[in-house]
Amino acid sequence: MFIGYLNNNSPAHLRLLHFECASWSFNQTDDTDQLILADDLEDIVRINPSHFLLGSSFPRLRVLELASFSGSFIFPPQWASLLTTLRVLSITPSSPYSTGLTGLLRSNPQLESLSLQSGDFYRPNIQDHSTIQPVLLSALRSLYISAVDNATWVIHVLSTIKAPNLTQLTIQSFNRCVFGGNAREELVSYLAYGSNTSIGSGNSDSTYAPAYPSLKSFNTFHFPCRKKEFTDLMKSMPQITHLILRRKQAEWLSEAPWMVPTLELLEVPHISIDGAMKILRLRAEASTPIQSIKFQGGSIRLPTSCVKNFDSVGNCGNMMSQYEYHSHAITTEVTGDLKSVQQRLEDFSKEYEDRSEYDLEDNHRDEFFDGD
């Protein structure tokens, strides 16, 4: 009913639309697999025309958020002409990879934020992607890619989206198994070198460049990669100022403190106070100091006066003495009590130890990251 109303009544002043469908309603005679995989628009209409959303124009729509938990959204060709004013687009958890989606992106070159998540309906061995062409999104600043069960989908989407001015990137997977082998290597190679082929196996005369040269913030907390792959990524992104890492990745970074020399803010949810202090000390000794490191118990950061006058702080010992400890619960005052910050960290970890987004951080689940 709601879809029909939208398709027949175009709200001229609508700026934001969040549409969430917990369960599509199918007739017993509907072929849901055919609906998802239908290649021809007429076939889709014949199967179930009620699944079309936004069949009319929305001239002022800026934010579109689509969420479906039982089927993949269908992108008819006319979407490219009906939706041309988007700034923010989010499609979860069943984002398609199709000419319809790329057509929608191409019609919105002003897009600033894009969030896509693959679902259970991506079938690269069935769907023909040969006609999909790369899309240039020069205005895109934030990109969030989440793979529920298919790393190939991530590679396809990232290699299709050309965003030279992208500043914030998050790659997330809740299933580390699907990021094994060649798929993971291809993804790392594309991000680091702009090529799906490992740089060691390519032509020595070829010119390589990172896929997103303007990137400033990179979240790899749920991005399973080996030590060498992580190191390759960090070496290819010296301009990064903000990283969100898991504990093992932070340890790798501390082994080469000269990497990412412009790093200002480091977030490592499960790092210990001692581990955080070690990273700060090693970075200071390498003359690549970090302004702040955040963890679940709070943060350790330099006061504004020291940040503005790095050169006047002097040697490593002087710099380390300038760092202030801030409790997780206090944002404006300096705690100054290392023991209390440590206790807060332990309490916070116990409180959230069962949360799914942190399940890979437990010691008994971190074997994947122990290999080189």
mmCIF file of C-alpha atoms in Angstrom:
data_model
loop_
_atom_site.group_PDB
_atom_site.id
_atom_site.type_symbol
_atom_site.label_atom_id
_atom_site.label_comp_id
_atom_site.label_asym_id
_atom_site.label_seq_id
_atom_site.Cartn_x
_atom_site.Cartn_y
_atom_site.Cartn_z
ATOM 1 C CA MET A 1 0.000 0.000 0.000
ATOM 2 C CA PHE A 2 2.757 2.446 0.938
ATOM 3 C CA ILE A 3 4.670 1.724 -2.264
ATOM 4 C CA GLY A 4 1.545 2.336 -4.312
ATOM 5 C CA TYR A 5 0.932 5.644 -2.549
ATOM 6 C CA LEU A 6 4.466 6.855 -3.224
ATOM 7 C CA ASN A 7 4.303 5.826 -6.850
ATOM 8 C CA ASN A 8 1.046 7.737 -7.368
ATOM 9 C CA ASN A 9 1.821 10.766 -5.189
ATOM 10 C CA SER A 10 5.179 12.419 -5.663
ATOM 11 C CA PRO A 11 5.932 14.601 -2.592
ATOM 12 C CA ALA A 12 7.541 17.632 -4.194
ATOM 13 C CA HIS A 13 9.278 18.781 -1.010
ATOM 14 C CA LEU A 14 10.455 15.415 0.334
ATOM 15 C CA ARG A 15 14.137 15.603 1.336
ATOM 16 C CA LEU A 16 14.717 12.327 3.216
ATOM 17 C CA LEU A 17 13.164 8.910 2.700
ATOM 18 C CA HIS A 18 13.948 5.854 4.831
ATOM 19 C CA PHE A 19 12.167 2.748 3.563
ATOM 20 C CA GLU A 20 12.555 -0.461 5.559
ATOM 21 C CA CYS A 21 10.968 -3.728 4.533
ATOM 22 C CA ALA A 22 11.259 -6.559 7.035
ATOM 23 C CA SER A 23 9.544 -9.085 4.785
ATOM 24 C CA TRP A 24 8.251 -8.894 1.227
ATOM 25 C CA SER A 25 4.759 -10.330 0.806
ATOM 26 C CA PHE A 26 4.776 -12.954 -1.954
ATOM 27 C CA ASN A 27 1.872 -14.860 -3.370
ATOM 28 C CA GLN A 28 2.270 -18.620 -3.297
ATOM 29 C CA THR A 29 2.562 -18.600 -7.070
ATOM 30 C CA ASP A 30 5.392 -16.048 -7.099
ATOM 31 C CA ASP A 31 8.825 -17.273 -8.094
ATOM 32 C CA THR A 32 11.024 -15.266 -5.733
ATOM 33 C CA ASP A 33 14.253 -16.557 -7.239
ATOM 34 C CA GLN A 34 13.082 -15.474 -10.686
ATOM 35 C CA LEU A 35 12.144 -12.074 -9.270
ATOM 36 C CA ILE A 36 15.622 -11.553 -7.874
ATOM 37 C CA LEU A 37 17.445 -12.773 -10.962
ATOM 38 C CA ALA A 38 15.112 -11.454 -13.665
ATOM 39 C CA ASP A 39 17.101 -9.781 -16.433
ATOM 40 C CA ASP A 40 14.231 -8.174 -18.283
ATOM 41 C CA LEU A 41 12.111 -5.368 -16.852
ATOM 42 C CA GLU A 42 8.941 -6.835 -18.378
ATOM 43 C CA ASP A 43 9.623 -10.113 -16.605
ATOM 44 C CA ILE A 44 9.871 -8.311 -13.264
ATOM 45 C CA VAL A 45 6.580 -6.468 -13.804
ATOM 46 C CA ARG A 46 4.906 -9.691 -14.831
ATOM 47 C CA ILE A 47 6.130 -11.464 -11.699
ATOM 48 C CA ASN A 48 5.228 -8.887 -9.072
ATOM 49 C CA PRO A 49 4.811 -5.209 -9.980
ATOM 50 C CA SER A 50 4.227 -4.230 -6.331
ATOM 51 C CA HIS A 51 7.956 -4.517 -5.687
ATOM 52 C CA PHE A 52 8.711 -1.287 -7.527
ATOM 53 C CA LEU A 53 9.604 1.545 -5.186
ATOM 54 C CA LEU A 54 9.765 5.195 -6.214
ATOM 55 C CA GLY A 55 7.992 4.903 -9.524
ATOM 56 C CA SER A 56 7.603 8.676 -9.677
ATOM 57 C CA SER A 57 9.918 11.677 -9.527
ATOM 58 C CA PHE A 58 11.238 13.184 -6.273
ATOM 59 C CA PRO A 59 12.818 16.460 -7.397
ATOM 60 C CA ARG A 60 14.204 17.488 -3.989
ATOM 61 C CA LEU A 61 15.132 14.161 -2.440
ATOM 62 C CA ARG A 62 18.590 14.408 -0.858
ATOM 63 C CA VAL A 63 18.791 11.313 1.368
ATOM 64 C CA LEU A 64 17.563 7.849 0.360
ATOM 65 C CA GLU A 65 17.913 4.912 2.763
ATOM 66 C CA LEU A 66 16.651 1.491 1.697
ATOM 67 C CA ALA A 67 16.660 -1.562 3.956
ATOM 68 C CA SER A 68 15.343 -4.980 2.974
ATOM 69 C CA PHE A 69 15.824 -8.129 5.010
ATOM 70 C CA SER A 70 14.216 -10.699 2.740
ATOM 71 C CA GLY A 71 15.009 -9.768 -0.832
ATOM 72 C CA SER A 72 17.150 -7.662 -3.091
ATOM 73 C CA PHE A 73 15.907 -4.275 -4.277
ATOM 74 C CA ILE A 74 15.167 -3.978 -7.985
ATOM 75 C CA PHE A 75 16.499 -0.999 -9.904
ATOM 76 C CA PRO A 76 14.440 -0.361 -13.029
ATOM 77 C CA PRO A 77 16.102 1.793 -15.717
ATOM 78 C CA GLN A 78 13.797 4.769 -15.101
ATOM 79 C CA TRP A 79 15.342 5.317 -11.656
ATOM 80 C CA ALA A 80 18.286 7.023 -13.315
ATOM 81 C CA SER A 81 16.004 9.807 -14.536
ATOM 82 C CA LEU A 82 13.671 9.960 -11.519
ATOM 83 C CA LEU A 83 16.355 10.323 -8.831
ATOM 84 C CA THR A 84 18.995 12.886 -9.749
ATOM 85 C CA THR A 85 19.423 15.025 -6.609
ATOM 86 C CA LEU A 86 20.769 12.553 -4.033
ATOM 87 C CA ARG A 87 23.547 13.488 -1.610
ATOM 88 C CA VAL A 88 23.328 10.397 0.606
ATOM 89 C CA LEU A 89 22.440 6.862 -0.521
ATOM 90 C CA SER A 90 22.265 3.783 1.704
ATOM 91 C CA ILE A 91 21.144 0.319 0.584
ATOM 92 C CA THR A 92 21.305 -2.519 3.138
ATOM 93 C CA PRO A 93 21.626 -5.354 3.595
ATOM 94 C CA SER A 94 20.973 -6.551 0.039
ATOM 95 C CA SER A 95 22.664 -4.116 -2.312
ATOM 96 C CA PRO A 96 22.638 -5.351 -5.902
ATOM 97 C CA TYR A 97 25.528 -5.077 -8.305
ATOM 98 C CA SER A 98 23.795 -4.238 -11.549
ATOM 99 C CA THR A 99 23.531 -1.810 -14.419
ATOM 100 C CA GLY A 100 20.508 -0.362 -12.630
ATOM 101 C CA LEU A 101 22.564 0.548 -9.564
ATOM 102 C CA THR A 102 25.448 1.998 -11.558
ATOM 103 C CA GLY A 103 22.943 3.936 -13.650
ATOM 104 C CA LEU A 104 21.511 5.449 -10.471
ATOM 105 C CA LEU A 105 25.007 6.376 -9.269
ATOM 106 C CA ARG A 106 25.914 7.874 -12.629
ATOM 107 C CA SER A 107 22.799 10.077 -12.477
ATOM 108 C CA ASN A 108 23.935 11.457 -9.113
ATOM 109 C CA PRO A 109 27.500 12.751 -9.599
ATOM 110 C CA GLN A 110 26.935 15.070 -6.629
ATOM 111 C CA LEU A 111 26.617 12.066 -4.251
ATOM 112 C CA GLU A 112 28.671 12.653 -1.078
ATOM 113 C CA SER A 113 28.004 9.554 1.039
ATOM 114 C CA LEU A 114 27.382 5.971 -0.106
ATOM 115 C CA SER A 115 26.671 2.910 2.037
ATOM 116 C CA LEU A 116 26.256 -0.529 0.453
ATOM 117 C CA GLN A 117 25.980 -3.982 1.971
ATOM 118 C CA SER A 118 25.782 -7.294 0.164
ATOM 119 C CA GLY A 119 23.174 -9.868 1.036
ATOM 120 C CA ASP A 120 22.437 -13.498 0.304
ATOM 121 C CA PHE A 121 21.272 -12.820 -3.243
ATOM 122 C CA TYR A 122 24.530 -11.977 -5.018
ATOM 123 C CA ARG A 123 25.317 -14.664 -7.585
ATOM 124 C CA PRO A 124 28.292 -13.660 -9.744
ATOM 125 C CA ASN A 125 28.270 -16.998 -11.543
ATOM 126 C CA ILE A 126 24.708 -16.367 -12.788
ATOM 127 C CA GLN A 127 24.410 -12.629 -13.327
ATOM 128 C CA ASP A 128 26.141 -11.072 -16.321
ATOM 129 C CA HIS A 129 28.251 -8.093 -15.265
ATOM 130 C CA SER A 130 30.080 -7.576 -18.544
ATOM 131 C CA THR A 131 27.973 -4.517 -19.387
ATOM 132 C CA ILE A 132 28.665 -2.683 -16.108
ATOM 133 C CA GLN A 133 30.943 0.318 -16.598
ATOM 134 C CA PRO A 134 32.922 2.239 -13.928
ATOM 135 C CA VAL A 135 31.206 5.277 -12.423
ATOM 136 C CA LEU A 136 33.067 8.507 -11.620
ATOM 137 C CA LEU A 137 31.855 10.080 -8.353
ATOM 138 C CA SER A 138 34.099 13.098 -7.846
ATOM 139 C CA ALA A 139 31.987 14.500 -4.992
ATOM 140 C CA LEU A 140 31.956 11.261 -2.970
ATOM 141 C CA ARG A 141 33.651 11.717 0.414
ATOM 142 C CA SER A 142 32.409 8.763 2.498
ATOM 143 C CA LEU A 143 32.115 5.121 1.399
ATOM 144 C CA TYR A 144 30.941 2.234 3.595
ATOM 145 C CA ILE A 145 31.120 -1.282 2.157
ATOM 146 C CA SER A 146 29.952 -4.298 4.141
ATOM 147 C CA ALA A 147 30.118 -7.884 2.902
ATOM 148 C CA VAL A 148 27.879 -10.312 4.696
ATOM 149 C CA ASP A 149 29.005 -13.362 2.783
ATOM 150 C CA ASN A 150 30.776 -12.485 -0.460
ATOM 151 C CA ALA A 151 34.190 -10.883 -0.922
ATOM 152 C CA THR A 152 33.821 -10.960 -4.701
ATOM 153 C CA TRP A 153 30.955 -8.504 -4.398
ATOM 154 C CA VAL A 154 33.254 -6.071 -2.527
ATOM 155 C CA ILE A 155 35.885 -6.246 -5.269
ATOM 156 C CA HIS A 156 33.283 -5.705 -7.988
ATOM 157 C CA VAL A 157 31.719 -2.701 -6.267
ATOM 158 C CA LEU A 158 34.981 -0.976 -5.302
ATOM 159 C CA SER A 159 36.508 -1.420 -8.736
ATOM 160 C CA THR A 160 33.360 0.100 -10.258
ATOM 161 C CA ILE A 161 33.263 3.228 -8.063
ATOM 162 C CA LYS A 162 35.916 5.761 -9.038
ATOM 163 C CA ALA A 163 36.127 8.340 -6.240
ATOM 164 C CA PRO A 164 39.367 10.369 -6.498
ATOM 165 C CA ASN A 165 38.333 12.681 -3.646
ATOM 166 C CA LEU A 166 37.163 10.012 -1.191
ATOM 167 C CA THR A 167 38.306 10.820 2.362
ATOM 168 C CA GLN A 168 36.581 8.177 4.512
ATOM 169 C CA LEU A 169 36.457 4.416 3.815
ATOM 170 C CA THR A 170 35.102 1.508 5.856
ATOM 171 C CA ILE A 171 35.332 -2.107 4.700
ATOM 172 C CA GLN A 172 33.548 -4.572 6.931
ATOM 173 C CA SER A 173 32.956 -8.300 6.988
ATOM 174 C CA PHE A 174 31.335 -10.382 9.699
ATOM 175 C CA ASN A 175 32.513 -13.581 8.040
ATOM 176 C CA ARG A 176 36.293 -13.755 7.819
ATOM 177 C CA CYS A 177 36.130 -17.053 5.906
ATOM 178 C CA VAL A 178 34.839 -15.392 2.743
ATOM 179 C CA PHE A 179 37.873 -13.097 2.704
ATOM 180 C CA GLY A 180 40.347 -15.924 2.290
ATOM 181 C CA GLY A 181 42.743 -16.689 -0.538
ATOM 182 C CA ASN A 182 42.715 -14.875 -3.855
ATOM 183 C CA ALA A 183 39.667 -12.702 -3.163
ATOM 184 C CA ARG A 184 41.346 -11.039 -0.180
ATOM 185 C CA GLU A 185 44.624 -10.593 -2.043
ATOM 186 C CA GLU A 186 42.846 -9.041 -5.024
ATOM 187 C CA LEU A 187 40.993 -6.621 -2.775
ATOM 188 C CA VAL A 188 44.158 -5.510 -0.971
ATOM 189 C CA SER A 189 45.981 -5.184 -4.282
ATOM 190 C CA TYR A 190 43.232 -3.007 -5.722
ATOM 191 C CA LEU A 191 43.176 -0.678 -2.712
ATOM 192 C CA ALA A 192 46.958 -0.374 -2.512
ATOM 193 C CA TYR A 193 47.911 -0.342 -6.182
ATOM 194 C CA GLY A 194 44.731 0.312 -8.152
ATOM 195 C CA SER A 195 45.018 -3.128 -9.722
ATOM 196 C CA ASN A 196 43.411 -6.492 -9.004
ATOM 197 C CA THR A 197 46.762 -8.158 -9.732
ATOM 198 C CA SER A 198 49.422 -8.459 -7.068
ATOM 199 C CA ILE A 199 52.148 -5.914 -7.656
ATOM 200 C CA GLY A 200 54.788 -8.595 -7.385
ATOM 201 C CA SER A 201 53.341 -10.466 -10.347
ATOM 202 C CA GLY A 202 52.698 -7.475 -12.570
ATOM 203 C CA ASN A 203 54.781 -5.819 -15.259
ATOM 204 C CA SER A 204 57.725 -3.941 -13.731
ATOM 205 C CA ASP A 205 57.123 -1.089 -16.178
ATOM 206 C CA SER A 206 53.534 -0.596 -15.046
ATOM 207 C CA THR A 207 52.538 2.449 -13.020
ATOM 208 C CA TYR A 208 50.609 1.770 -9.838
ATOM 209 C CA ALA A 209 48.621 4.183 -7.689
ATOM 210 C CA PRO A 210 46.267 3.631 -4.743
ATOM 211 C CA ALA A 211 42.588 3.447 -5.575
ATOM 212 C CA TYR A 212 41.714 6.377 -3.293
ATOM 213 C CA PRO A 213 44.649 8.824 -3.154
ATOM 214 C CA SER A 214 42.792 11.434 -1.051
ATOM 215 C CA LEU A 215 41.808 9.021 1.722
ATOM 216 C CA LYS A 216 42.169 10.409 5.263
ATOM 217 C CA SER A 217 40.177 7.975 7.418
ATOM 218 C CA PHE A 218 40.292 4.178 7.050
ATOM 219 C CA ASN A 219 38.380 1.672 9.198
ATOM 220 C CA THR A 220 39.847 -1.851 8.982
ATOM 221 C CA PHE A 221 38.534 -3.198 12.293
ATOM 222 C CA HIS A 222 36.392 -5.815 10.521
ATOM 223 C CA PHE A 223 38.630 -6.191 7.473
ATOM 224 C CA PRO A 224 40.479 -9.536 7.835
ATOM 225 C CA CYS A 225 43.917 -9.296 6.237
ATOM 226 C CA ARG A 226 47.342 -10.770 6.915
ATOM 227 C CA LYS A 227 50.322 -8.843 8.212
ATOM 228 C CA LYS A 228 51.953 -8.326 4.811
ATOM 229 C CA GLU A 229 48.664 -7.231 3.276
ATOM 230 C CA PHE A 230 48.031 -4.781 6.096
ATOM 231 C CA THR A 231 51.557 -3.405 5.743
ATOM 232 C CA ASP A 232 51.101 -2.977 1.990
ATOM 233 C CA LEU A 233 47.905 -1.030 2.625
ATOM 234 C CA MET A 234 49.533 1.269 5.173
ATOM 235 C CA LYS A 235 52.565 1.912 2.950
ATOM 236 C CA SER A 236 50.284 2.897 0.083
ATOM 237 C CA MET A 237 48.380 5.412 2.247
ATOM 238 C CA PRO A 238 50.966 7.744 3.836
ATOM 239 C CA GLN A 239 48.423 10.586 3.854
ATOM 240 C CA ILE A 240 46.061 8.871 6.342
ATOM 241 C CA THR A 241 45.287 10.884 9.503
ATOM 242 C CA HIS A 242 42.722 8.579 11.170
ATOM 243 C CA LEU A 243 42.770 4.793 11.570
ATOM 244 C CA ILE A 244 40.378 2.392 13.294
ATOM 245 C CA LEU A 245 42.205 -0.902 13.878
ATOM 246 C CA ARG A 246 41.865 -4.130 15.785
ATOM 247 C CA ARG A 247 44.474 -4.974 18.405
ATOM 248 C CA LYS A 248 46.636 -7.200 16.196
ATOM 249 C CA GLN A 249 46.706 -4.604 13.417
ATOM 250 C CA ALA A 250 47.805 -1.953 15.923
ATOM 251 C CA GLU A 251 50.671 -4.226 16.977
ATOM 252 C CA TRP A 252 51.767 -4.523 13.354
ATOM 253 C CA LEU A 253 51.639 -0.756 12.982
ATOM 254 C CA SER A 254 53.807 -0.304 16.088
ATOM 255 C CA GLU A 255 56.490 -2.534 14.544
ATOM 256 C CA ALA A 256 56.970 0.076 11.804
ATOM 257 C CA PRO A 257 56.169 3.399 13.539
ATOM 258 C CA TRP A 258 57.455 5.413 10.586
ATOM 259 C CA MET A 259 54.532 4.208 8.442
ATOM 260 C CA VAL A 260 51.611 6.590 8.000
ATOM 261 C CA PRO A 261 53.674 9.601 9.178
ATOM 262 C CA THR A 262 50.660 11.954 9.112
ATOM 263 C CA LEU A 263 48.577 9.801 11.491
ATOM 264 C CA GLU A 264 46.860 11.955 14.129
ATOM 265 C CA LEU A 265 44.098 9.812 15.647
ATOM 266 C CA LEU A 266 44.277 6.060 16.268
ATOM 267 C CA GLU A 267 41.292 4.069 17.544
ATOM 268 C CA VAL A 268 41.902 0.556 18.899
ATOM 269 C CA PRO A 269 38.850 -0.584 20.934
ATOM 270 C CA HIS A 270 40.476 -3.489 22.786
ATOM 271 C CA ILE A 271 44.040 -2.312 23.289
ATOM 272 C CA SER A 272 45.428 -2.221 26.830
ATOM 273 C CA ILE A 273 46.790 0.910 28.491
ATOM 274 C CA ASP A 274 50.298 -0.543 28.272
ATOM 275 C CA GLY A 275 49.807 -1.317 24.594
ATOM 276 C CA ALA A 276 48.563 2.190 23.900
ATOM 277 C CA MET A 277 51.500 3.744 25.740
ATOM 278 C CA LYS A 278 53.924 1.549 23.798
ATOM 279 C CA ILE A 279 52.525 2.755 20.482
ATOM 280 C CA LEU A 280 52.705 6.386 21.588
ATOM 281 C CA ARG A 281 56.301 5.957 22.736
ATOM 282 C CA LEU A 282 57.450 4.202 19.556
ATOM 283 C CA ARG A 283 55.782 6.824 17.376
ATOM 284 C CA ALA A 284 57.383 9.630 19.374
ATOM 285 C CA GLU A 285 60.815 7.991 19.094
ATOM 286 C CA ALA A 286 60.334 7.732 15.320
ATOM 287 C CA SER A 287 59.413 11.443 15.156
ATOM 288 C CA THR A 288 55.898 10.514 13.975
ATOM 289 C CA PRO A 289 53.899 11.267 17.153
ATOM 290 C CA ILE A 290 50.165 10.609 17.422
ATOM 291 C CA GLN A 291 47.915 13.297 18.850
ATOM 292 C CA SER A 292 45.407 10.872 20.353
ATOM 293 C CA ILE A 293 44.750 7.178 20.824
ATOM 294 C CA LYS A 294 41.234 6.045 21.750
ATOM 295 C CA PHE A 295 40.217 2.774 23.394
ATOM 296 C CA GLN A 296 37.180 1.417 25.221
ATOM 297 C CA GLY A 297 38.229 2.862 28.559
ATOM 298 C CA GLY A 298 38.859 6.377 27.342
ATOM 299 C CA SER A 299 41.675 8.095 25.481
ATOM 300 C CA ILE A 300 45.225 9.351 25.801
ATOM 301 C CA ARG A 301 45.905 12.593 23.983
ATOM 302 C CA LEU A 302 48.143 15.598 23.779
ATOM 303 C CA PRO A 303 46.725 18.932 24.938
ATOM 304 C CA THR A 304 45.938 21.451 22.232
ATOM 305 C CA SER A 305 48.937 23.600 23.154
ATOM 306 C CA CYS A 306 51.344 20.721 22.450
ATOM 307 C CA VAL A 307 49.613 19.784 19.202
ATOM 308 C CA LYS A 308 50.118 23.306 17.913
ATOM 309 C CA ASN A 309 53.792 23.295 18.916
ATOM 310 C CA PHE A 310 55.141 19.810 18.195
ATOM 311 C CA ASP A 311 58.665 21.090 17.583
ATOM 312 C CA SER A 312 58.854 22.849 20.949
ATOM 313 C CA VAL A 313 57.966 19.713 22.915
ATOM 314 C CA GLY A 314 61.494 18.400 22.471
ATOM 315 C CA ASN A 315 62.613 14.791 22.900
ATOM 316 C CA CYS A 316 60.525 11.668 23.307
ATOM 317 C CA GLY A 317 60.620 11.780 27.106
ATOM 318 C CA ASN A 318 59.301 15.306 27.207
ATOM 319 C CA MET A 319 56.551 14.480 24.738
ATOM 320 C CA MET A 320 55.399 11.389 26.633
ATOM 321 C CA SER A 321 55.094 13.432 29.808
ATOM 322 C CA GLN A 322 52.717 15.808 28.031
ATOM 323 C CA TYR A 323 50.049 13.210 27.241
ATOM 324 C CA GLU A 324 46.839 13.422 29.266
ATOM 325 C CA TYR A 325 44.527 10.584 30.289
ATOM 326 C CA HIS A 326 40.803 11.028 29.753
ATOM 327 C CA SER A 327 38.181 8.708 31.171
ATOM 328 C CA HIS A 328 35.590 7.200 28.846
ATOM 329 C CA ALA A 329 32.858 8.896 30.899
ATOM 330 C CA ILE A 330 34.537 12.310 31.043
ATOM 331 C CA THR A 331 35.038 14.272 27.848
ATOM 332 C CA THR A 332 36.041 17.723 29.084
ATOM 333 C CA GLU A 333 38.186 17.038 32.151
ATOM 334 C CA VAL A 334 41.529 15.295 32.495
ATOM 335 C CA THR A 335 41.245 12.175 34.651
ATOM 336 C CA GLY A 336 44.930 12.112 35.499
ATOM 337 C CA ASP A 337 44.559 8.727 37.191
ATOM 338 C CA LEU A 338 45.993 5.897 35.106
ATOM 339 C CA LYS A 339 44.588 3.244 37.432
ATOM 340 C CA SER A 340 41.026 4.556 37.126
ATOM 341 C CA VAL A 341 41.277 4.624 33.338
ATOM 342 C CA GLN A 342 42.556 1.033 33.377
ATOM 343 C CA GLN A 343 39.633 -0.055 35.572
ATOM 344 C CA ARG A 344 37.143 1.675 33.291
ATOM 345 C CA LEU A 345 38.653 -0.153 30.331
ATOM 346 C CA GLU A 346 38.213 -3.523 32.070
ATOM 347 C CA ASP A 347 34.608 -2.772 33.065
ATOM 348 C CA PHE A 348 33.720 -1.635 29.564
ATOM 349 C CA SER A 349 35.254 -4.739 27.992
ATOM 350 C CA LYS A 350 33.258 -7.042 30.278
ATOM 351 C CA GLU A 351 30.043 -5.177 29.542
ATOM 352 C CA TYR A 352 30.398 -5.571 25.774
ATOM 353 C CA GLU A 353 32.248 -8.863 25.487
ATOM 354 C CA ASP A 354 29.236 -10.603 23.927
ATOM 355 C CA ARG A 355 28.501 -7.969 21.289
ATOM 356 C CA SER A 356 28.717 -9.426 17.792
ATOM 357 C CA GLU A 357 30.680 -6.505 16.349
ATOM 358 C CA TYR A 358 33.571 -7.332 18.637
ATOM 359 C CA ASP A 359 33.418 -11.134 18.476
ATOM 360 C CA LEU A 360 36.534 -11.462 16.311
ATOM 361 C CA GLU A 361 38.586 -9.487 18.825
ATOM 362 C CA ASP A 362 38.507 -12.197 21.489
ATOM 363 C CA ASN A 363 41.846 -13.962 21.886
ATOM 364 C CA HIS A 364 40.426 -17.366 20.979
ATOM 365 C CA ARG A 365 38.993 -15.961 17.743
ATOM 366 C CA ASP A 366 41.990 -13.947 16.621
ATOM 367 C CA GLU A 367 44.018 -16.796 15.127
ATOM 368 C CA PHE A 368 43.429 -15.482 11.616
ATOM 369 C CA PHE A 369 45.518 -12.397 12.346
ATOM 370 C CA ASP A 370 48.429 -14.323 13.884
ATOM 371 C CA GLY A 371 49.759 -15.409 10.503
ATOM 372 C CA ASP A 372 52.068 -13.309 8.357
#
